[in-house]
mmCIF file of C-alpha atoms in Angstrom:
data_model
loop_
_atom_site.group_PDB
_atom_site.id
_atom_site.type_symbol
_atom_site.label_atom_id
_atom_site.label_comp_id
_atom_site.label_asym_id
_atom_site.label_seq_id
_atom_site.Cartn_x
_atom_site.Cartn_y
_atom_site.Cartn_z
ATOM 1 C CA MET A 272 -1.063 -5.967 11.638
ATOM 2 C CA ARG A 273 -3.911 -6.725 13.999
ATOM 3 C CA ASP A 274 -7.524 -6.911 12.889
ATOM 4 C CA VAL A 275 -9.698 -3.918 13.624
ATOM 5 C CA ALA A 276 -13.457 -3.677 13.458
ATOM 6 C CA PRO A 277 -15.003 -1.373 10.845
ATOM 7 C CA VAL A 278 -14.732 2.194 12.134
ATOM 8 C CA PRO A 279 -17.863 4.334 12.231
ATOM 9 C CA ALA A 280 -18.065 7.652 10.468
ATOM 10 C CA ALA A 281 -16.447 10.437 12.439
ATOM 11 C CA GLY A 282 -18.671 12.995 14.055
ATOM 12 C CA SER A 283 -16.394 14.618 16.590
ATOM 13 C CA ALA A 284 -16.659 18.235 17.635
ATOM 14 C CA ALA A 285 -13.150 18.823 16.268
ATOM 15 C CA ALA A 286 -14.170 17.678 12.802
ATOM 16 C CA ALA A 287 -17.312 19.799 12.897
ATOM 17 C CA ARG A 288 -15.381 22.915 13.928
ATOM 18 C CA ALA A 289 -12.792 22.354 11.196
ATOM 19 C CA ALA A 290 -15.471 21.882 8.554
ATOM 20 C CA ALA A 291 -17.391 24.963 9.682
ATOM 21 C CA ALA A 292 -14.354 27.255 9.823
ATOM 22 C CA GLU A 293 -13.414 27.080 6.127
ATOM 23 C CA PRO A 294 -13.859 24.760 3.163
ATOM 24 C CA THR A 295 -12.180 21.393 3.560
ATOM 25 C CA LEU A 296 -9.297 20.251 1.391
ATOM 26 C CA ARG A 297 -11.628 17.833 -0.373
ATOM 27 C CA GLU A 298 -14.130 20.604 -1.097
ATOM 28 C CA LEU A 299 -11.430 22.887 -2.480
ATOM 29 C CA ALA A 300 -9.923 20.145 -4.639
ATOM 30 C CA ALA A 301 -13.350 19.259 -6.033
ATOM 31 C CA ARG A 302 -13.483 22.690 -7.679
ATOM 32 C CA HIS A 303 -10.689 21.431 -9.935
ATOM 33 C CA GLY A 304 -12.137 17.978 -10.495
ATOM 34 C CA LEU A 305 -9.315 16.663 -8.312
ATOM 35 C CA ALA A 306 -9.552 14.073 -5.559
ATOM 36 C CA PHE A 307 -7.491 14.915 -2.462
ATOM 37 C CA GLY A 308 -6.506 11.965 -0.297
ATOM 38 C CA THR A 309 -4.351 10.577 2.457
ATOM 39 C CA ALA A 310 -2.741 7.324 3.434
ATOM 40 C CA VAL A 311 -4.332 5.824 6.543
ATOM 41 C CA ASP A 312 -2.836 3.703 9.299
ATOM 42 C CA LEU A 313 -5.620 1.377 10.417
ATOM 43 C CA PRO A 314 -4.626 0.871 14.078
ATOM 44 C CA THR A 315 -4.383 4.641 14.459
ATOM 45 C CA LEU A 316 -7.732 5.137 12.737
ATOM 46 C CA ALA A 317 -9.300 2.827 15.302
ATOM 47 C CA ALA A 318 -7.525 4.310 18.330
ATOM 48 C CA ASP A 319 -7.277 8.088 17.798
ATOM 49 C CA ALA A 320 -10.536 10.029 17.457
ATOM 50 C CA GLU A 321 -8.836 13.255 16.375
ATOM 51 C CA TYR A 322 -6.908 11.463 13.644
ATOM 52 C CA ARG A 323 -10.127 9.762 12.526
ATOM 53 C CA ALA A 324 -12.036 13.054 12.445
ATOM 54 C CA TRP A 325 -9.455 14.724 10.216
ATOM 55 C CA VAL A 326 -9.419 11.793 7.790
ATOM 56 C CA ALA A 327 -13.205 11.832 7.541
ATOM 57 C CA ALA A 328 -13.596 15.579 7.143
ATOM 58 C CA GLN A 329 -10.685 16.670 4.973
ATOM 59 C CA PHE A 330 -10.051 13.894 2.445
ATOM 60 C CA ASP A 331 -12.172 12.278 -0.226
ATOM 61 C CA THR A 332 -9.840 9.383 -1.016
ATOM 62 C CA VAL A 333 -8.016 7.039 1.339
ATOM 63 C CA THR A 334 -5.170 4.586 0.818
ATOM 64 C CA ALA A 335 -4.206 1.824 3.221
ATOM 65 C CA GLU A 336 -0.690 2.580 4.406
ATOM 66 C CA ASN A 337 0.004 -1.112 5.024
ATOM 67 C CA ALA A 338 -3.252 -3.053 5.374
ATOM 68 C CA MET A 339 -3.555 -4.045 1.697
ATOM 69 C CA LYS A 340 0.023 -5.205 1.270
ATOM 70 C CA TRP A 341 0.501 -8.939 0.831
ATOM 71 C CA ALA A 342 2.214 -9.620 4.151
ATOM 72 C CA ALA A 343 -0.716 -8.039 5.980
ATOM 73 C CA LEU A 344 -3.422 -9.769 3.946
ATOM 74 C CA GLU A 345 -2.047 -13.324 3.867
ATOM 75 C CA PRO A 346 0.519 -13.824 6.668
ATOM 76 C CA ALA A 347 0.213 -17.621 6.338
ATOM 77 C CA ARG A 348 -0.402 -19.260 2.996
ATOM 78 C CA GLY A 349 -4.126 -19.617 2.462
ATOM 79 C CA ARG A 350 -4.990 -17.752 5.698
ATOM 80 C CA TYR A 351 -6.310 -14.293 4.929
ATOM 81 C CA GLU A 352 -6.724 -11.467 7.416
ATOM 82 C CA TRP A 353 -9.085 -9.039 5.739
ATOM 83 C CA GLY A 354 -10.143 -7.140 8.861
ATOM 84 C CA PRO A 355 -8.054 -3.952 8.581
ATOM 85 C CA ALA A 356 -8.529 -3.584 4.816
ATOM 86 C CA ASP A 357 -12.269 -4.215 5.183
ATOM 87 C CA ALA A 358 -12.381 -1.596 7.931
ATOM 88 C CA LEU A 359 -10.856 1.039 5.667
ATOM 89 C CA VAL A 360 -13.303 0.297 2.860
ATOM 90 C CA ALA A 361 -16.220 0.481 5.308
ATOM 91 C CA PHE A 362 -14.912 3.765 6.733
ATOM 92 C CA ALA A 363 -14.594 5.215 3.243
ATOM 93 C CA GLN A 364 -18.121 4.201 2.301
ATOM 94 C CA ALA A 365 -19.479 5.727 5.502
ATOM 95 C CA ASN A 366 -17.731 9.034 4.785
ATOM 96 C CA GLY A 367 -18.361 9.389 1.054
ATOM 97 C CA GLN A 368 -14.771 8.596 0.128
ATOM 98 C CA ARG A 369 -13.132 6.541 -2.596
ATOM 99 C CA VAL A 370 -10.332 4.053 -1.978
ATOM 100 C CA ARG A 371 -6.961 3.652 -3.663
ATOM 101 C CA GLY A 372 -5.778 0.038 -3.403
ATOM 102 C CA HIS A 373 -2.079 -0.387 -2.603
ATOM 103 C CA THR A 374 -0.396 -2.667 -3.746
ATOM 104 C CA PRO A 375 -0.764 -6.271 -5.043
ATOM 105 C CA VAL A 376 2.615 -6.704 -6.813
ATOM 106 C CA TRP A 377 5.746 -5.495 -5.060
ATOM 107 C CA HIS A 378 9.164 -6.835 -4.131
ATOM 108 C CA ASN A 379 8.778 -5.649 -0.540
ATOM 109 C CA GLN A 380 6.432 -6.464 2.380
ATOM 110 C CA ASN A 381 5.676 -9.894 0.970
ATOM 111 C CA PRO A 382 4.759 -12.717 3.372
ATOM 112 C CA ALA A 383 7.632 -14.757 4.789
ATOM 113 C CA TRP A 384 6.172 -18.013 3.436
ATOM 114 C CA LEU A 385 6.692 -16.808 -0.136
ATOM 115 C CA VAL A 386 10.418 -17.689 -0.008
ATOM 116 C CA ASP A 387 9.502 -21.372 0.299
ATOM 117 C CA VAL A 388 7.343 -21.428 -2.843
ATOM 118 C CA PRO A 389 9.090 -23.274 -5.716
ATOM 119 C CA PRO A 390 9.892 -20.954 -8.651
ATOM 120 C CA ASP A 391 7.645 -22.924 -11.005
ATOM 121 C CA GLU A 392 4.659 -22.198 -8.729
ATOM 122 C CA LEU A 393 5.250 -18.482 -8.280
ATOM 123 C CA GLY A 394 3.244 -17.438 -11.332
ATOM 124 C CA ALA A 395 0.140 -19.234 -10.125
ATOM 125 C CA VAL A 396 0.648 -17.921 -6.592
ATOM 126 C CA LEU A 397 0.994 -14.333 -7.811
ATOM 127 C CA LYS A 398 -2.066 -14.599 -10.044
ATOM 128 C CA ASN A 399 -4.102 -16.001 -7.167
ATOM 129 C CA HIS A 400 -2.996 -13.167 -4.879
ATOM 130 C CA VAL A 401 -3.775 -10.433 -7.397
ATOM 131 C CA GLN A 402 -7.166 -11.792 -8.336
ATOM 132 C CA THR A 403 -8.235 -12.792 -4.824
ATOM 133 C CA THR A 404 -7.401 -9.316 -3.523
ATOM 134 C CA VAL A 405 -8.838 -7.275 -6.374
ATOM 135 C CA ARG A 406 -11.961 -9.449 -6.657
ATOM 136 C CA ARG A 407 -12.752 -9.082 -2.953
ATOM 137 C CA TYR A 408 -13.088 -5.325 -3.371
ATOM 138 C CA ARG A 409 -14.625 -5.358 -6.844
ATOM 139 C CA GLY A 410 -16.654 -2.211 -7.350
ATOM 140 C CA ARG A 411 -15.317 -0.643 -4.148
ATOM 141 C CA ILE A 412 -11.768 0.379 -5.167
ATOM 142 C CA TRP A 413 -11.360 3.388 -7.461
ATOM 143 C CA GLN A 414 -7.663 3.043 -8.323
ATOM 144 C CA TRP A 415 -5.270 0.144 -7.773
ATOM 145 C CA ASP A 416 -1.481 0.500 -7.640
ATOM 146 C CA VAL A 417 -1.263 -2.891 -9.320
ATOM 147 C CA VAL A 418 2.514 -3.021 -9.828
ATOM 148 C CA ASN A 419 4.918 -1.090 -7.625
ATOM 149 C CA GLU A 420 8.574 -0.056 -7.994
ATOM 150 C CA VAL A 421 10.044 -2.323 -10.679
ATOM 151 C CA PHE A 422 12.882 0.020 -11.712
ATOM 152 C CA GLU A 423 16.287 0.919 -10.327
ATOM 153 C CA ASP A 424 17.301 4.567 -10.266
ATOM 154 C CA ASP A 425 19.132 4.220 -13.595
ATOM 155 C CA GLY A 426 16.003 2.958 -15.322
ATOM 156 C CA SER A 427 17.105 -0.665 -15.439
ATOM 157 C CA PRO A 428 14.763 -3.448 -14.232
ATOM 158 C CA ARG A 429 14.899 -4.086 -10.502
ATOM 159 C CA ASP A 430 16.141 -7.589 -9.647
ATOM 160 C CA THR A 431 13.149 -9.119 -7.852
ATOM 161 C CA VAL A 432 11.778 -12.561 -7.150
ATOM 162 C CA TRP A 433 9.126 -11.913 -9.809
ATOM 163 C CA LEU A 434 11.566 -10.932 -12.542
ATOM 164 C CA ARG A 435 13.865 -13.878 -11.811
ATOM 165 C CA ALA A 436 11.086 -16.464 -11.745
ATOM 166 C CA LEU A 437 8.641 -15.112 -14.324
ATOM 167 C CA GLY A 438 10.549 -12.782 -16.623
ATOM 168 C CA PRO A 439 9.425 -9.239 -17.489
ATOM 169 C CA GLY A 440 6.062 -10.436 -18.806
ATOM 170 C CA TYR A 441 4.726 -10.714 -15.252
ATOM 171 C CA ILE A 442 4.011 -6.961 -15.284
ATOM 172 C CA ALA A 443 1.585 -7.207 -18.194
ATOM 173 C CA ASP A 444 0.084 -10.363 -16.701
ATOM 174 C CA ALA A 445 -0.566 -8.597 -13.388
ATOM 175 C CA PHE A 446 -2.578 -5.868 -15.101
ATOM 176 C CA ARG A 447 -4.542 -8.438 -17.109
ATOM 177 C CA TRP A 448 -5.305 -10.440 -13.963
ATOM 178 C CA ALA A 449 -6.409 -7.346 -12.071
ATOM 179 C CA HIS A 450 -8.623 -6.219 -14.946
ATOM 180 C CA GLU A 451 -10.291 -9.638 -15.078
ATOM 181 C CA ALA A 452 -10.998 -9.405 -11.356
ATOM 182 C CA ASP A 453 -12.445 -5.873 -11.533
ATOM 183 C CA PRO A 454 -13.026 -4.470 -15.026
ATOM 184 C CA ASP A 455 -14.145 -1.084 -13.666
ATOM 185 C CA ALA A 456 -11.127 -0.247 -11.477
ATOM 186 C CA LEU A 457 -8.453 2.125 -12.751
ATOM 187 C CA LEU A 458 -5.144 0.256 -12.814
ATOM 188 C CA PHE A 459 -1.897 2.138 -12.115
ATOM 189 C CA TYR A 460 1.828 1.548 -12.228
ATOM 190 C CA ASN A 461 3.388 3.281 -9.186
ATOM 191 C CA ASP A 462 6.987 4.305 -8.365
ATOM 192 C CA TYR A 463 9.211 6.728 -6.417
ATOM 193 C CA GLU A 464 11.796 9.239 -7.673
ATOM 194 C CA VAL A 465 9.974 9.421 -10.999
ATOM 195 C CA GLU A 466 8.520 12.882 -10.400
ATOM 196 C CA GLU A 467 10.992 14.507 -12.794
ATOM 197 C CA VAL A 468 12.228 13.622 -16.260
ATOM 198 C CA ASN A 469 15.154 11.329 -15.473
ATOM 199 C CA ALA A 470 16.489 7.881 -16.297
ATOM 200 C CA LYS A 471 14.028 6.163 -13.996
ATOM 201 C CA SER A 472 10.944 7.967 -15.281
ATOM 202 C CA ASP A 473 12.207 7.334 -18.829
ATOM 203 C CA GLY A 474 12.136 3.626 -17.960
ATOM 204 C CA VAL A 475 8.585 3.930 -16.673
ATOM 205 C CA HIS A 476 7.538 5.831 -19.787
ATOM 206 C CA ASP A 477 9.024 3.162 -22.058
ATOM 207 C CA LEU A 478 7.329 0.417 -20.026
ATOM 208 C CA VAL A 479 3.841 1.882 -20.070
ATOM 209 C CA ARG A 480 4.086 2.838 -23.726
ATOM 210 C CA ASP A 481 5.007 -0.759 -24.519
ATOM 211 C CA LEU A 482 2.140 -2.075 -22.396
ATOM 212 C CA LEU A 483 -0.293 0.171 -24.242
ATOM 213 C CA ARG A 484 1.026 -1.078 -27.573
ATOM 214 C CA GLN A 485 0.330 -4.634 -26.396
ATOM 215 C CA GLY A 486 -3.217 -3.724 -25.457
ATOM 216 C CA VAL A 487 -2.550 -4.303 -21.745
ATOM 217 C CA PRO A 488 -5.271 -2.751 -19.534
ATOM 218 C CA ILE A 489 -3.134 -0.141 -17.779
ATOM 219 C CA HIS A 490 -4.895 3.141 -17.099
ATOM 220 C CA GLY A 491 -2.482 5.311 -15.145
ATOM 221 C CA VAL A 492 0.912 6.087 -13.656
ATOM 222 C CA GLY A 493 1.419 7.041 -10.016
ATOM 223 C CA LEU A 494 4.240 9.364 -9.011
ATOM 224 C CA GLN A 495 4.801 8.761 -5.332
ATOM 225 C CA GLY A 496 6.251 12.163 -4.406
ATOM 226 C CA HIS A 497 8.492 11.340 -1.448
ATOM 227 C CA LEU A 498 10.341 14.641 -1.736
ATOM 228 C CA THR A 499 12.753 16.786 0.278
ATOM 229 C CA ALA A 500 12.356 20.399 1.336
ATOM 230 C CA ASP A 501 15.617 21.413 -0.316
ATOM 231 C CA HIS A 502 14.595 20.452 -3.852
ATOM 232 C CA ALA A 503 11.411 21.238 -5.739
ATOM 233 C CA PRO A 504 10.822 18.909 -8.733
ATOM 234 C CA LEU A 505 11.656 21.205 -11.663
ATOM 235 C CA THR A 506 10.404 19.039 -14.545
ATOM 236 C CA MET A 507 7.342 17.488 -12.926
ATOM 237 C CA ARG A 508 4.889 19.292 -15.220
ATOM 238 C CA GLU A 509 6.730 18.063 -18.299
ATOM 239 C CA ASN A 510 6.917 14.556 -16.893
ATOM 240 C CA LEU A 511 3.215 14.348 -16.049
ATOM 241 C CA GLY A 512 2.468 15.823 -19.442
ATOM 242 C CA ARG A 513 4.225 13.081 -21.365
ATOM 243 C CA PHE A 514 2.189 10.387 -19.600
ATOM 244 C CA ASP A 515 -0.933 12.444 -20.222
ATOM 245 C CA ALA A 516 -0.008 12.550 -23.914
ATOM 246 C CA LEU A 517 -0.108 8.740 -23.986
ATOM 247 C CA GLY A 518 -3.741 8.923 -22.923
ATOM 248 C CA LEU A 519 -2.958 7.711 -19.404
ATOM 249 C CA ARG A 520 -4.282 9.110 -16.167
ATOM 250 C CA THR A 521 -1.770 10.209 -13.585
ATOM 251 C CA ALA A 522 -1.812 10.674 -9.821
ATOM 252 C CA VAL A 523 0.452 11.930 -7.082
ATOM 253 C CA THR A 524 0.087 8.911 -4.833
ATOM 254 C CA GLU A 525 2.300 9.273 -1.737
ATOM 255 C CA ALA A 526 3.312 12.899 -1.244
ATOM 256 C CA ASP A 527 5.404 13.969 1.704
ATOM 257 C CA VAL A 528 8.277 16.440 1.998
ATOM 258 C CA ARG A 529 10.875 15.616 4.628
ATOM 259 C CA MET A 530 13.544 17.878 6.094
ATOM 260 C CA ALA A 531 16.565 17.640 8.343
ATOM 261 C CA LEU A 532 15.452 18.120 11.938
ATOM 262 C CA PRO A 533 14.866 20.313 13.801
ATOM 263 C CA ALA A 534 12.322 22.144 11.705
ATOM 264 C CA ASP A 535 12.484 25.926 11.545
ATOM 265 C CA PRO A 536 10.516 28.642 9.726
ATOM 266 C CA VAL A 537 12.862 28.664 6.736
ATOM 267 C CA LYS A 538 12.647 24.892 6.252
ATOM 268 C CA LEU A 539 8.879 24.919 6.730
ATOM 269 C CA GLN A 540 8.457 27.566 4.043
ATOM 270 C CA ALA A 541 10.739 25.624 1.709
ATOM 271 C CA GLN A 542 8.612 22.538 2.396
ATOM 272 C CA ALA A 543 5.485 24.488 1.526
ATOM 273 C CA ASN A 544 7.020 25.520 -1.797
ATOM 274 C CA VAL A 545 7.816 21.891 -2.683
ATOM 275 C CA TYR A 546 4.287 20.721 -1.870
ATOM 276 C CA ARG A 547 2.931 23.619 -3.933
ATOM 277 C CA THR A 548 5.153 22.725 -6.898
ATOM 278 C CA ALA A 549 3.886 19.146 -6.892
ATOM 279 C CA LEU A 550 0.238 20.163 -6.575
ATOM 280 C CA ARG A 551 0.495 22.760 -9.342
ATOM 281 C CA ALA A 552 2.050 20.201 -11.685
ATOM 282 C CA CYS A 553 -0.947 17.956 -11.073
ATOM 283 C CA LEU A 554 -3.463 20.778 -11.464
ATOM 284 C CA VAL A 555 -2.203 21.774 -14.903
ATOM 285 C CA THR A 556 -2.239 18.163 -16.152
ATOM 286 C CA PRO A 557 -5.738 17.299 -17.383
ATOM 287 C CA GLY A 558 -5.382 13.580 -16.644
ATOM 288 C CA CYS A 559 -4.035 13.995 -13.097
ATOM 289 C CA LEU A 560 -6.955 12.612 -11.114
ATOM 290 C CA SER A 561 -5.797 12.659 -7.506
ATOM 291 C CA PHE A 562 -3.266 14.094 -5.085
ATOM 292 C CA THR A 563 -2.604 11.914 -2.030
ATOM 293 C CA VAL A 564 -0.442 12.819 0.954
ATOM 294 C CA TRP A 565 1.295 9.879 2.613
ATOM 295 C CA GLY A 566 -0.051 10.637 6.036
ATOM 296 C CA TYR A 567 -1.047 14.148 6.974
ATOM 297 C CA THR A 568 0.210 14.693 10.551
ATOM 298 C CA ASP A 569 3.735 14.492 11.913
ATOM 299 C CA ARG A 570 2.348 12.645 14.918
ATOM 300 C CA TYR A 571 2.108 9.525 12.758
ATOM 301 C CA SER A 572 4.783 9.469 10.072
ATOM 302 C CA TRP A 573 6.915 6.737 8.545
ATOM 303 C CA VAL A 574 9.734 9.167 7.722
ATOM 304 C CA PRO A 575 11.743 9.339 10.988
ATOM 305 C CA GLY A 576 11.940 5.552 11.117
ATOM 306 C CA TRP A 577 13.407 5.332 7.601
ATOM 307 C CA PHE A 578 15.472 8.511 7.215
ATOM 308 C CA GLU A 579 17.713 9.094 10.212
ATOM 309 C CA GLY A 580 17.664 12.708 11.311
ATOM 310 C CA ASP A 581 14.790 13.641 9.004
ATOM 311 C CA GLY A 582 11.130 14.227 9.729
ATOM 312 C CA ALA A 583 8.377 16.878 9.917
ATOM 313 C CA ALA A 584 7.297 15.691 6.455
ATOM 314 C CA ASN A 585 3.537 16.210 6.640
ATOM 315 C CA ILE A 586 1.136 19.126 6.273
ATOM 316 C CA LEU A 587 0.049 19.162 9.937
ATOM 317 C CA ASP A 588 2.397 19.147 12.916
ATOM 318 C CA GLU A 589 2.331 16.640 15.772
ATOM 319 C CA ASN A 590 -0.541 18.520 17.430
ATOM 320 C CA PHE A 591 -2.704 18.535 14.265
ATOM 321 C CA ALA A 592 -1.947 22.215 13.677
ATOM 322 C CA PRO A 593 -1.706 23.221 9.994
ATOM 323 C CA LYS A 594 1.804 24.062 8.793
ATOM 324 C CA PRO A 595 2.720 26.490 5.985
ATOM 325 C CA ALA A 596 2.493 23.547 3.592
ATOM 326 C CA CYS A 597 -1.177 23.071 4.398
ATOM 327 C CA ARG A 598 -1.866 26.750 3.837
ATOM 328 C CA ALA A 599 0.013 26.666 0.525
ATOM 329 C CA LEU A 600 -2.078 23.756 -0.715
ATOM 330 C CA ARG A 601 -5.293 25.390 0.446
ATOM 331 C CA ASP A 602 -4.377 28.667 -1.244
ATOM 332 C CA ASP A 603 -3.655 27.028 -4.579
ATOM 333 C CA LEU A 604 -6.813 24.941 -4.445
ATOM 334 C CA SER A 605 -8.826 28.054 -3.557
ATOM 335 C CA PHE A 606 -7.772 29.860 -6.712
ATOM 336 C CA GLY A 607 -9.869 29.223 -9.802
ATOM 337 C CA GLY A 608 -10.540 25.852 -11.317
ATOM 338 C CA VAL A 609 -9.251 23.695 -14.146
ATOM 339 C CA ARG A 610 -11.290 21.774 -16.703
ATOM 340 C CA ARG A 611 -10.161 18.188 -16.309
ATOM 341 C CA ARG A 612 -10.315 14.981 -18.297
ATOM 342 C CA ASP A 613 -12.455 12.205 -16.734
#
């Protein structure tokens, strides 16, 4: 990913009109003590003023879609490219937003040079990456997805370079390293297809419970929320509740709801119902701190490139027009308020 200069705060006429017309998503969510965020693509943030204006006006947290992943930060060993990640942090500070850091430890989007590192050096290399990254943004990142996607769908450990070289203890080590680098950041485990009570979320629950018993500084669990319009997560409230009962914070970290194309009114309404189900599950969970959509406009979406024949996964269409899903979220956030745990 190319470097981009820090982006100034948005002040476009489009953003002003949107803010004046009705309360923003961030304002509505604040009534519930909830942060409402979006993933951000840094090249698009730099190039598209309308995209930038929506990010600035509507959301109070931002997550780098790719700019904080290892391959982007350190494409050659010892050569860091901080520009895009720095730009997002600067943008957030200029617009009164908090940042979710994503993600130091993952099996995917690692730099190509990592395959040449001898196994007996991988622990030191991983520690250096975690601490160098987290320390750079000390005091400026609210939540970190420290460890990402370590389970298979059946709840068994995913076979990764980290598990093979370091054993399962690397997960606890990663949280300890991150906490040393920034003692004030909230540290999350993050995964997909763990929205409901199932074998995979059981594995996550067992993991985090064990980490807590060890005294590991883990503070939360992120449920990604890459969902489909034909299935609302039926046990999401129960699932969030059992993490809440452990004393952990929770977050919906990467919400989108894809559908088979072409979209039509029936599919769009079904999509709205799935988004609403996920948001309501978060709203009734005292420790659910934030709800983040993984991109907000269909103009810029990762979904069609990964799921052949699917798309239209976001809350705005390709022309930045709100879809039924956006209205559903706004309606639920407009109703009442919930006393929430800090």
